Coordinates of C-alpha atoms in Angstrom, one line a residue:
Chain R
M15 CA -26.9 -51.7 -5.8
K16 CA -27.0 -49.3 -8.8
K17 CA -24.2 -46.6 -9.0
L18 CA -22.1 -44.5 -11.7
I19 CA -19.3 -46.8 -11.2
N20 CA -16.9 -48.5 -12.7
D21 CA -14.9 -51.1 -11.0
V22 CA -15.9 -51.1 -7.5
A23 CA -11.3 -51.4 -7.4
N24 CA -11.9 -48.0 -8.5
V25 CA -14.3 -45.9 -7.1
V26 CA -12.2 -43.7 -5.0
K27 CA -9.5 -43.2 -8.2
E28 CA -12.0 -42.0 -10.6
Q29 CA -13.2 -40.1 -8.9
L30 CA -10.1 -38.2 -8.0
E31 CA -9.4 -38.7 -12.1
G32 CA -12.8 -36.6 -12.7
M33 CA -12.1 -34.5 -9.5
A34 CA -8.3 -32.9 -11.2
L35 CA -9.9 -32.7 -14.9
A36 CA -12.0 -30.4 -13.3
H37 CA -10.6 -28.6 -10.6
P38 CA -7.0 -27.8 -12.0
E39 CA -7.1 -25.6 -9.4
L40 CA -5.6 -28.5 -7.7
T41 CA -3.4 -31.0 -7.6
V42 CA -4.3 -35.0 -7.4
R43 CA -1.0 -37.2 -5.8
Y44 CA -1.7 -41.1 -6.9
K45 CA 0.9 -43.8 -4.4
P46 CA -0.3 -42.1 -1.8
T47 CA -3.7 -41.1 -3.0
F48 CA -4.1 -37.5 -1.6
L49 CA -4.9 -33.9 -3.0
C50 CA -3.4 -30.6 -2.3
R51 CA -3.6 -27.5 -3.3
A52 CA -1.9 -26.6 -6.8
D53 CA 0.0 -24.4 -5.1
A54 CA 1.1 -25.7 -2.1
P55 CA 3.3 -25.5 -0.4
I56 CA 2.3 -21.8 0.3
K57 CA 5.3 -20.3 3.1
G58 CA 5.0 -18.8 6.6
K59 CA 1.5 -20.1 6.2
V60 CA 0.1 -22.5 8.7
A61 CA -1.4 -26.0 6.6
L62 CA -4.5 -27.8 7.3
V63 CA -4.5 -31.0 6.3
S64 CA -7.7 -33.7 6.2
G65 CA -8.6 -36.4 5.3
G66 CA -10.5 -39.6 6.3
G67 CA -12.7 -42.7 4.4
S68 CA -13.8 -40.6 1.5
G69 CA -18.5 -41.5 1.1
H70 CA -18.8 -37.2 2.0
E71 CA -18.5 -36.2 -0.4
P72 CA -17.8 -32.7 -0.8
M73 CA -15.6 -33.2 2.6
H74 CA -12.6 -33.6 2.3
G75 CA -11.1 -32.9 -0.7
G76 CA -13.8 -30.3 -1.4
F77 CA -12.9 -28.4 0.2
V78 CA -9.7 -27.5 0.1
G79 CA -8.4 -24.4 -2.4
Q80 CA -7.5 -21.2 -0.8
G81 CA -9.0 -20.1 2.8
M82 CA -10.0 -23.5 4.1
L83 CA -7.5 -27.0 3.7
D84 CA -4.3 -27.7 1.7
G85 CA -4.2 -31.2 1.4
A86 CA -6.5 -33.8 2.4
C87 CA -6.6 -38.1 2.3
P88 CA -9.2 -40.4 0.9
G89 CA -9.0 -43.4 2.3
E90 CA -11.4 -46.2 1.1
V91 CA -15.2 -45.6 0.7
F92 CA -15.4 -45.6 4.8
T93 CA -12.2 -46.6 5.5
S94 CA -9.4 -43.7 7.3
P95 CA -6.7 -43.8 4.9
T96 CA -2.7 -44.4 5.5
P97 CA 0.2 -42.5 7.4
D98 CA 2.1 -42.6 4.0
Q99 CA -0.8 -40.7 2.4
M100 CA 0.0 -38.2 5.3
V101 CA 2.7 -37.8 5.7
A102 CA 3.6 -37.1 1.6
C103 CA 0.4 -34.8 1.8
A104 CA 2.2 -32.8 4.4
K105 CA 5.8 -32.3 3.1
A106 CA 3.9 -31.7 0.6
V107 CA 2.3 -29.1 1.7
D108 CA 4.7 -27.7 4.2
G109 CA 5.8 -24.3 4.2
G110 CA 7.2 -23.7 7.5
A111 CA 4.9 -22.8 9.9
G112 CA 3.8 -26.7 10.4
V113 CA 1.1 -28.8 9.9
L114 CA -2.0 -28.7 11.2
F115 CA -4.2 -32.3 11.2
L116 CA -7.6 -31.9 11.5
V117 CA -8.9 -35.3 12.6
K118 CA -12.2 -36.8 13.1
N119 CA -13.0 -39.1 16.2
Y120 CA -13.2 -42.0 14.3
T121 CA -11.2 -44.7 16.0
G122 CA -9.5 -45.3 12.5
D123 CA -8.7 -42.0 11.3
V124 CA -7.2 -40.8 14.9
M125 CA -4.5 -44.2 15.1
N126 CA -2.9 -43.4 11.1
F127 CA -3.1 -39.9 12.0
E128 CA -0.6 -40.3 15.3
M129 CA 1.1 -42.5 13.3
A130 CA 1.6 -39.4 11.0
A131 CA 2.2 -37.0 13.2
E132 CA 5.2 -39.3 14.6
L133 CA 7.0 -39.7 11.1
V134 CA 6.6 -35.7 10.2
A135 CA 7.8 -34.8 13.6
A136 CA 11.0 -37.1 12.8
D137 CA 10.7 -35.7 9.5
G138 CA 11.3 -31.9 12.0
I139 CA 9.0 -31.0 10.0
K140 CA 6.1 -28.6 13.2
V141 CA 2.4 -30.9 13.8
Q142 CA -0.2 -31.4 15.6
N143 CA -3.3 -33.6 15.9
I144 CA -7.1 -31.4 16.5
L145 CA -9.4 -33.9 17.0
I146 CA -12.9 -33.2 16.3
D147 CA -15.8 -34.8 17.8
D148 CA -19.7 -33.1 18.3
D149 CA -21.7 -35.7 18.3
V150 CA -24.4 -35.0 21.2
A151 CA -25.8 -39.0 19.9
V152 CA -22.5 -40.8 21.7
K153 CA -23.7 -39.5 25.3
D154 CA -20.2 -40.9 27.0
S155 CA -16.9 -41.0 26.4
L156 CA -15.8 -43.2 29.6
W157 CA -18.0 -46.6 28.3
T158 CA -17.5 -45.6 23.8
A159 CA -14.8 -44.4 21.9
G160 CA -16.4 -41.2 22.2
R161 CA -18.2 -38.9 20.5
R162 CA -17.4 -39.3 16.6
G163 CA -16.3 -36.1 14.5
V164 CA -19.9 -34.6 12.0
G165 CA -20.3 -31.9 10.5
T166 CA -18.4 -29.6 13.2
T167 CA -15.6 -30.7 11.2
V168 CA -16.4 -29.3 7.2
L169 CA -17.6 -26.2 9.8
A170 CA -13.8 -26.2 11.5
E171 CA -12.3 -26.3 8.3
K172 CA -13.6 -23.1 7.3
I173 CA -12.7 -21.3 10.1
V174 CA -8.4 -22.6 10.6
G175 CA -8.4 -23.0 7.1
A176 CA -9.0 -19.5 7.3
A177 CA -7.7 -17.5 10.4
A178 CA -4.3 -19.7 9.0
E179 CA -4.2 -17.9 5.8
A180 CA -4.3 -14.5 7.4
G181 CA -1.1 -15.3 9.8
Y182 CA -1.8 -17.9 12.4
D183 CA 0.9 -19.4 14.3
L184 CA 0.6 -22.7 14.6
D185 CA -0.2 -22.7 17.7
R186 CA -3.0 -20.6 17.5
C187 CA -5.0 -22.3 15.0
A188 CA -4.3 -25.3 17.5
D189 CA -6.0 -23.9 20.1
L190 CA -9.2 -21.9 17.5
C191 CA -9.4 -25.7 16.0
R192 CA -10.4 -26.6 19.2
K193 CA -12.5 -24.0 21.3
V194 CA -14.5 -24.1 18.1
N195 CA -14.9 -28.4 18.0
Q196 CA -15.7 -27.0 21.6
Y197 CA -18.6 -24.2 21.0
G198 CA -20.5 -27.0 17.8
R199 CA -22.7 -30.0 18.7
S200 CA -24.1 -32.3 15.8
F201 CA -27.2 -34.7 15.9
G202 CA -28.6 -36.9 12.6
V203 CA -31.0 -38.1 10.8
A204 CA -31.1 -41.3 9.2
L205 CA -33.8 -42.1 6.6
T206 CA -33.2 -44.8 4.5
S207 CA -29.9 -47.0 5.1
C208 CA -26.2 -46.6 3.1
T209 CA -25.0 -48.8 0.2
V210 CA -20.8 -49.4 0.5
P211 CA -19.7 -49.8 -3.4
A212 CA -17.4 -52.5 -2.5
A213 CA -20.2 -53.9 -0.1
G214 CA -22.9 -54.4 -2.3
K215 CA -25.8 -54.2 -0.3
P216 CA -27.2 -51.2 1.8
T217 CA -25.4 -51.2 5.5
F218 CA -28.2 -52.0 7.2
D219 CA -32.3 -52.2 7.1
L220 CA -34.0 -49.7 7.8
G221 CA -38.4 -50.5 7.4
E222 CA -39.9 -48.5 4.9
T223 CA -42.0 -46.5 8.7
E224 CA -38.9 -45.8 10.7
V225 CA -35.9 -43.9 11.1
E226 CA -32.6 -44.5 12.8
M227 CA -31.8 -41.2 15.4
G228 CA -28.4 -39.9 16.0
I229 CA -27.1 -41.8 13.1
G230 CA -23.1 -41.5 12.6
I231 CA -21.4 -41.0 8.7
H232 CA -21.2 -44.1 8.2
G233 CA -23.7 -46.2 8.6
E234 CA -23.2 -46.9 11.8
P235 CA -26.0 -46.9 14.2
G236 CA -27.5 -44.0 16.4
T237 CA -29.2 -43.4 19.8
H238 CA -32.8 -45.1 18.4
R239 CA -35.5 -46.0 15.5
S240 CA -38.5 -44.1 16.1
P241 CA -41.3 -44.8 13.6
I242 CA -41.7 -42.1 10.8
A243 CA -42.9 -38.5 11.9
P244 CA -43.8 -35.4 10.1
V245 CA -40.1 -33.9 9.8
D246 CA -41.0 -31.7 12.5
V247 CA -41.2 -33.3 14.4
L248 CA -37.7 -35.3 13.8
A249 CA -36.1 -31.7 13.0
R250 CA -37.1 -30.5 17.0
Y251 CA -36.1 -33.9 18.5
A252 CA -32.5 -33.5 16.8
A253 CA -32.2 -29.0 17.3
E254 CA -33.0 -30.6 21.2
Q255 CA -30.2 -32.5 21.5
I256 CA -27.9 -30.6 21.3
I257 CA -29.2 -27.6 22.4
D258 CA -30.2 -29.0 25.8
D259 CA -26.9 -31.4 25.3
P260 CA -25.4 -30.4 29.3
A261 CA -21.4 -30.5 29.0
Y262 CA -19.8 -33.2 28.3
T263 CA -15.4 -34.1 29.6
R264 CA -13.9 -36.3 27.8
T265 CA -9.2 -36.5 27.4
V266 CA -8.2 -36.4 24.2
R267 CA -3.8 -36.7 23.1
E268 CA -2.5 -33.9 21.7
W269 CA 0.8 -33.9 20.1
D270 CA 3.3 -32.0 22.4
G271 CA 5.9 -31.4 20.3
A272 CA 7.8 -35.3 21.7
G273 CA 5.0 -37.2 23.0
W274 CA 1.2 -37.3 23.2
A275 CA -0.2 -35.6 26.3
D276 CA -3.7 -36.5 28.0
K277 CA -5.7 -33.1 27.6
V278 CA -9.7 -33.4 29.9
L279 CA -11.3 -31.8 28.2
T280 CA -15.4 -29.6 29.2
D281 CA -17.9 -29.0 25.9
E282 CA -20.1 -26.5 28.1
P283 CA -24.3 -26.3 26.9
F284 CA -25.4 -23.7 25.4
A285 CA -27.2 -20.9 27.3
R286 CA -30.3 -17.9 26.6
G287 CA -28.2 -15.2 24.6
D288 CA -26.0 -17.2 22.4
Q289 CA -25.5 -17.0 19.0
V290 CA -24.8 -19.8 17.1
I291 CA -23.8 -20.5 13.0
A292 CA -26.8 -23.1 11.9
F293 CA -25.5 -25.4 9.6
V294 CA -28.2 -28.0 8.5
N295 CA -26.8 -30.8 6.4
S296 CA -28.1 -34.0 3.5
M297 CA -26.7 -36.7 4.6
G298 CA -26.4 -37.2 0.5
G299 CA -29.9 -38.8 -0.7
T300 CA -31.8 -35.6 0.7
P301 CA -33.0 -33.2 -1.3
V302 CA -32.1 -29.3 -0.1
A303 CA -34.9 -28.6 -0.2
E304 CA -36.8 -30.8 2.7
L305 CA -33.0 -29.1 4.6
Y306 CA -35.1 -26.1 4.5
A307 CA -38.1 -27.3 5.5
V308 CA -35.6 -28.7 8.5
Y309 CA -34.1 -25.3 8.5
R310 CA -37.5 -23.7 8.8
T311 CA -38.2 -26.1 12.8
L312 CA -34.8 -25.3 13.3
A313 CA -34.7 -21.8 13.7
A314 CA -38.1 -21.9 15.9
V315 CA -36.6 -23.9 18.1
C316 CA -33.7 -21.8 18.4
E317 CA -35.9 -18.4 18.8
E318 CA -37.7 -20.8 21.9
K319 CA -34.1 -21.7 24.1
G320 CA -33.2 -17.5 23.5
L321 CA -30.4 -18.6 20.5
T322 CA -30.0 -16.3 17.8
I323 CA -29.0 -17.9 14.1
V324 CA -26.1 -15.2 12.8
R325 CA -25.2 -17.3 9.7
N326 CA -26.6 -20.5 8.2
L327 CA -25.7 -23.4 5.9
I328 CA -27.6 -25.5 4.6
G329 CA -26.9 -28.4 2.2
P330 CA -25.6 -31.3 1.4
Y331 CA -21.4 -30.7 3.0
I332 CA -20.0 -33.8 5.0
T333 CA -23.1 -36.8 3.7
S334 CA -23.2 -40.5 4.0
L335 CA -22.9 -41.3 -0.1
D336 CA -26.3 -42.4 -1.3
M337 CA -27.9 -42.8 2.3
Q338 CA -31.5 -39.7 2.8
G339 CA -31.3 -37.6 6.1
F340 CA -30.1 -35.2 7.7
S341 CA -27.8 -33.7 9.7
I342 CA -27.9 -29.9 12.9
T343 CA -24.9 -28.7 13.6
L344 CA -24.6 -25.7 15.3
L345 CA -22.1 -24.0 16.7
K346 CA -21.7 -21.3 18.9
V347 CA -20.2 -17.9 18.0
D348 CA -17.1 -15.0 19.0
P349 CA -16.1 -12.7 17.3
E350 CA -12.6 -14.8 16.2
I351 CA -14.8 -17.0 15.0
L352 CA -17.2 -15.6 13.0
K353 CA -15.9 -13.2 11.5
F354 CA -13.0 -15.9 9.7
W355 CA -16.3 -17.6 9.1
D356 CA -16.6 -14.6 7.4
A357 CA -13.5 -14.6 5.4
P358 CA -13.2 -15.3 1.6
V359 CA -12.9 -18.9 0.3
K360 CA -12.8 -20.9 -2.5
T361 CA -12.8 -23.9 -3.0
P362 CA -14.7 -26.9 -4.8
G363 CA -17.5 -27.3 -2.6
L364 CA -17.2 -24.0 -0.9
V365 CA -17.1 -20.5 -2.2
R366 CA -17.9 -17.1 -1.0
Chain J
M148 CA 10.5 -72.1 13.2
H149 CA 11.2 -72.1 9.5
K150 CA 12.0 -68.5 7.0
S151 CA 9.8 -70.9 4.5
Q152 CA 7.1 -72.5 7.3
I153 CA 6.4 -68.5 7.2
L154 CA 6.6 -68.0 3.8
D155 CA 3.5 -70.7 3.3
W156 CA 2.4 -68.4 6.7
L157 CA 1.3 -65.5 4.6
R158 CA 0.5 -67.7 1.2
R159 CA -2.4 -69.3 3.9
L160 CA -3.1 -65.8 5.7
D161 CA -3.3 -63.9 1.8
Q162 CA -6.3 -67.7 1.1
V163 CA -8.5 -68.0 4.2
Y164 CA -9.1 -63.9 4.2
T165 CA -9.8 -63.7 0.5
E166 CA -11.8 -66.9 1.3
K167 CA -13.5 -65.4 5.0
K168 CA -13.5 -62.3 3.3
D169 CA -17.7 -62.1 3.7
Y170 CA -17.8 -63.4 6.2
L171 CA -15.1 -60.7 8.0
T172 CA -17.6 -58.1 6.5
D173 CA -20.4 -60.1 7.4
L174 CA -19.1 -60.1 11.2
D175 CA -18.1 -56.2 10.9
A176 CA -21.2 -54.9 9.1
A177 CA -23.4 -56.2 12.4
I178 CA -21.3 -53.7 14.9
G179 CA -19.1 -51.9 13.4
D180 CA -18.7 -49.7 9.5
A181 CA -18.6 -53.5 6.8
D182 CA -15.6 -53.3 5.6
H183 CA -12.9 -55.5 7.5
G184 CA -12.9 -58.4 5.4
I185 CA -12.2 -56.2 2.5
N186 CA -9.5 -54.2 4.5
M187 CA -7.6 -57.2 5.3
T188 CA -7.9 -59.1 1.9
R189 CA -7.2 -55.3 -0.1
G190 CA -3.6 -55.4 2.5
F191 CA -2.3 -59.1 1.9
A192 CA -3.2 -59.0 -2.4
K193 CA -0.4 -55.6 -1.3
V194 CA 2.2 -57.4 1.0
M195 CA 1.9 -61.2 -2.3
E196 CA 3.1 -58.3 -3.8
K197 CA 5.9 -57.0 -2.3
L198 CA 6.7 -61.0 -0.9
P199 CA 8.9 -62.0 -3.9
E200 CA 11.1 -59.0 -3.5
V201 CA 11.9 -59.8 0.7
A202 CA 11.6 -63.2 0.1
D203 CA 15.6 -64.2 0.6
K204 CA 15.8 -61.9 3.2
D205 CA 16.0 -63.0 6.8
I206 CA 12.6 -63.5 8.8
A207 CA 12.7 -59.7 10.5
T208 CA 12.4 -58.0 7.1
I209 CA 10.3 -59.6 5.8
L210 CA 8.0 -59.0 9.4
K211 CA 8.6 -55.4 8.8
T212 CA 8.1 -55.5 5.2
V213 CA 4.0 -57.7 5.6
G214 CA 3.9 -54.9 8.8
M215 CA 5.1 -52.1 6.4
T216 CA 2.9 -52.4 4.0
L217 CA -0.9 -53.0 5.7
M218 CA -0.4 -49.6 7.7
S219 CA 0.2 -48.0 4.1
S220 CA -2.8 -50.2 2.3
V221 CA -4.9 -51.8 5.4
G222 CA -6.5 -48.0 6.5
G223 CA -9.1 -47.9 9.7
A224 CA -8.0 -49.3 12.5
S225 CA -7.4 -52.3 11.5
G226 CA -4.2 -51.3 9.5
P227 CA -2.6 -49.1 12.5
L228 CA -2.8 -52.6 14.9
Y229 CA -1.6 -55.2 12.2
G230 CA 0.8 -53.1 10.9
T231 CA 2.5 -52.4 14.6
F232 CA 1.9 -56.1 15.0
W233 CA 4.4 -57.2 12.7
L234 CA 6.9 -54.3 12.7
K235 CA 7.1 -54.9 16.4
G236 CA 7.6 -58.6 15.7
G237 CA 9.7 -58.6 13.1
L238 CA 11.8 -55.9 15.5
A239 CA 12.1 -59.0 17.7
V240 CA 13.9 -61.5 15.6
D241 CA 16.5 -59.2 13.8
G242 CA 19.0 -60.9 11.7
K243 CA 17.2 -64.6 12.9
E244 CA 16.5 -67.4 10.2
A245 CA 14.7 -69.6 11.6
L246 CA 12.6 -68.7 14.8
S247 CA 13.5 -70.9 18.9
A248 CA 10.6 -71.0 20.7
E249 CA 11.5 -68.0 22.4
D250 CA 13.0 -66.1 19.3
F251 CA 8.5 -67.0 18.6
L252 CA 7.2 -65.5 22.1
R253 CA 9.8 -62.9 21.6
M254 CA 8.1 -61.4 18.7
I255 CA 4.5 -62.3 19.3
E256 CA 4.7 -60.4 23.3
A257 CA 6.5 -57.4 21.3
G258 CA 3.5 -57.6 18.5
V259 CA 0.8 -57.7 20.8
D260 CA 2.5 -54.7 23.2
G261 CA 3.0 -53.1 19.5
I262 CA -1.0 -53.6 19.7
R263 CA -1.1 -52.0 23.6
Q264 CA 1.0 -49.4 23.2
R265 CA -1.3 -47.8 20.1
G266 CA -4.8 -48.6 21.0
R267 CA -4.7 -48.4 24.2
P268 CA -6.8 -51.4 24.3
E269 CA -8.5 -52.9 28.5
P270 CA -9.1 -56.8 28.4
G271 CA -12.6 -56.7 28.2
D272 CA -13.1 -53.7 25.3
K273 CA -14.0 -56.3 22.6
T274 CA -11.3 -55.5 21.1
M275 CA -8.2 -58.3 18.8
Y276 CA -6.2 -57.7 22.0
D277 CA -8.6 -59.5 24.2
L278 CA -7.9 -62.4 21.6
W279 CA -3.8 -61.9 22.1
A280 CA -3.9 -61.5 25.8
P281 CA -4.6 -64.7 26.7
V282 CA -2.6 -66.5 24.0
V283 CA -0.3 -64.5 25.1
A284 CA -0.3 -65.2 28.9
A285 CA -0.5 -68.9 27.4
L286 CA 2.4 -69.5 25.2
K287 CA 4.6 -66.7 28.3
T288 CA 3.1 -70.5 30.7
R289 CA 4.6 -72.8 28.7
A290 CA 7.1 -71.7 26.1
G291 CA 10.0 -73.0 29.4
N292 CA 8.6 -76.4 28.6
G293 CA 10.8 -77.5 25.5
D294 CA 7.4 -77.5 22.9
D295 CA 9.4 -76.1 19.6
V296 CA 7.4 -73.3 18.0
A297 CA 4.4 -76.2 16.0
A298 CA 3.7 -77.5 19.1
L299 CA 3.8 -74.5 20.9
V300 CA 1.4 -73.1 18.2
A301 CA -0.6 -76.4 18.5
A302 CA -1.0 -76.1 21.8
I303 CA -2.6 -72.5 22.5
L304 CA -4.8 -72.9 19.3
P305 CA -7.2 -73.7 21.9
V306 CA -7.0 -71.7 23.9
A307 CA -7.4 -68.6 20.7
A308 CA -10.5 -70.7 20.1
K309 CA -11.5 -70.0 23.4
A310 CA -11.0 -66.2 24.0
L311 CA -12.4 -65.8 20.5
A312 CA -15.5 -67.5 21.3
D313 CA -15.8 -65.0 24.6
T314 CA -15.7 -62.0 22.8
I315 CA -19.1 -62.8 22.0
P316 CA -21.2 -61.7 25.2
L317 CA -19.0 -59.0 25.6
Q318 CA -19.7 -54.9 24.3
A319 CA -17.8 -53.1 22.8
R320 CA -16.4 -50.1 25.0
K321 CA -13.4 -49.4 21.2
G322 CA -13.6 -48.9 17.6
R323 CA -17.2 -48.0 15.9
A324 CA -18.8 -51.3 17.7
S325 CA -18.3 -49.3 20.7
Y326 CA -21.1 -47.1 19.6
L327 CA -23.5 -50.3 19.5
G328 CA -22.9 -49.9 23.8
E329 CA -26.0 -52.8 24.8
R330 CA -26.2 -53.6 21.2
S331 CA -23.1 -55.1 20.4
I332 CA -23.7 -57.9 22.5
G333 CA -24.4 -61.6 21.1
H334 CA -21.5 -60.9 18.4
Q335 CA -18.3 -61.6 17.3
D336 CA -15.1 -59.4 17.2
P337 CA -14.2 -59.1 13.7
G338 CA -10.9 -57.3 14.6
A339 CA -10.0 -61.0 16.7
T340 CA -11.9 -62.7 14.2
S341 CA -9.1 -61.4 11.9
S342 CA -6.4 -62.4 14.8
Y343 CA -7.2 -65.9 15.1
Y344 CA -6.8 -66.5 11.5
M345 CA -3.5 -65.7 11.8
L346 CA -2.5 -68.4 14.9
E347 CA -4.9 -70.9 12.5
T348 CA -3.1 -70.5 9.3
L349 CA 0.8 -70.3 11.1
N350 CA -0.2 -74.0 12.8
E351 CA -0.9 -75.3 9.3
A352 CA 2.0 -73.2 8.1
L353 CA 3.9 -75.4 11.3
A354 CA 1.9 -78.4 10.5

């Protein structure tokens, strides 16, 4: 393992220390660990908090700032953060309008954020948890933990962050976040494994001439392995998995003010005439130039399928350590979503 | 079962998780995200730091401290699940300085109920619940026999070992392993394995 680290046990802490030095507009706290806007809490504004395992930078810490997240809770590498972090962060950023937890659908993240919501609500703070579950590589929700939260998370943090900045209350932020999640779909492809610092070796073995289709963002396996193919073939496959994905139904749990309530949600498939934001993401080890080769094919497939790309985002935004590979996210937009996508944002990881 | 035995149990558990760190992580790498050994070791290192502060308190306080510590240091899915187990287990034996067989059953039952509420597992999902469900059933069957806790634990250890092995052919339907579909078949569940060590070390501590 070759990595720019000191002691493996201090990887996350030392990276956060560097981030705090580089970005005085953020406050970084330890014991428990979280980041927040230095100007938090902002009175009367809904506070957006996300979090998850580290190793996906710039998500989430790099998206803390004006027009996006108020706070983020980094866990150990690829390990969900803990409820005490989330509660401390929520209390630091709540400006009286409540806290929206944006949660990627992984068993650990979901359970920790549910405990946090219970604790935050017990302290009299309004709270809601909205799940992001957009990875179409996971076909069914009945026999799995459901679709994983991947690329749509970045877009949701941007869009809902702008809505909160514009004065949306907690319910409207939650509704918008749920809508963005239901309008977004993603698919990832890995060319190599990633190496978790504490493990010291690649998470899985992938042959020199193989790719893993439908990869998650923690090196968890995809749907199948294929021989390496030209980018046109790989990008087309990913794009078609997303665009041809049928309706998807699952049950999510949301906080009803006193307890957890099951909610059945169905995401409708894309349709000809839809306008979309196209997001081509690097898994960390793939250079940006190659992402443009992916985008070239994606644009052609979208045109064939009758989708109009109205905005794009290209670069490493939700990574998987040093993994080579890419993911595509398509998000159907309406005027509300587009307006907040276009709103200003000023964070270490995304500026406009 | 005396307080000193519970403290001994926790120390043994810390040792076992340290010894089995790579093994648990390898089991997790096969069907999950390769961090279970790392997380359990980190969590119990924190428990060992906290233990001196509460070692002279009652059993419930000790168990609740273990739960709170794991909840705030383990992360992942095992943090909330084990955190809830020890916390609820502790609450079930409030004020006790020693545990009878009935107390012990109540503690385990409350802890496992906590796991069930938090994770909502079904039997056969290939989770730690597949170890705990048959263990609780076996404990209930034997609890009225007049066994003390040591005899009870010794008697149910083979049940636990069988339940652990029985996770191997299961297809995961919860957690990250569920994304593997059929590829999760043939691997022992890491969470059930770390749960098995709880009973194995308890048996040693009571011997």
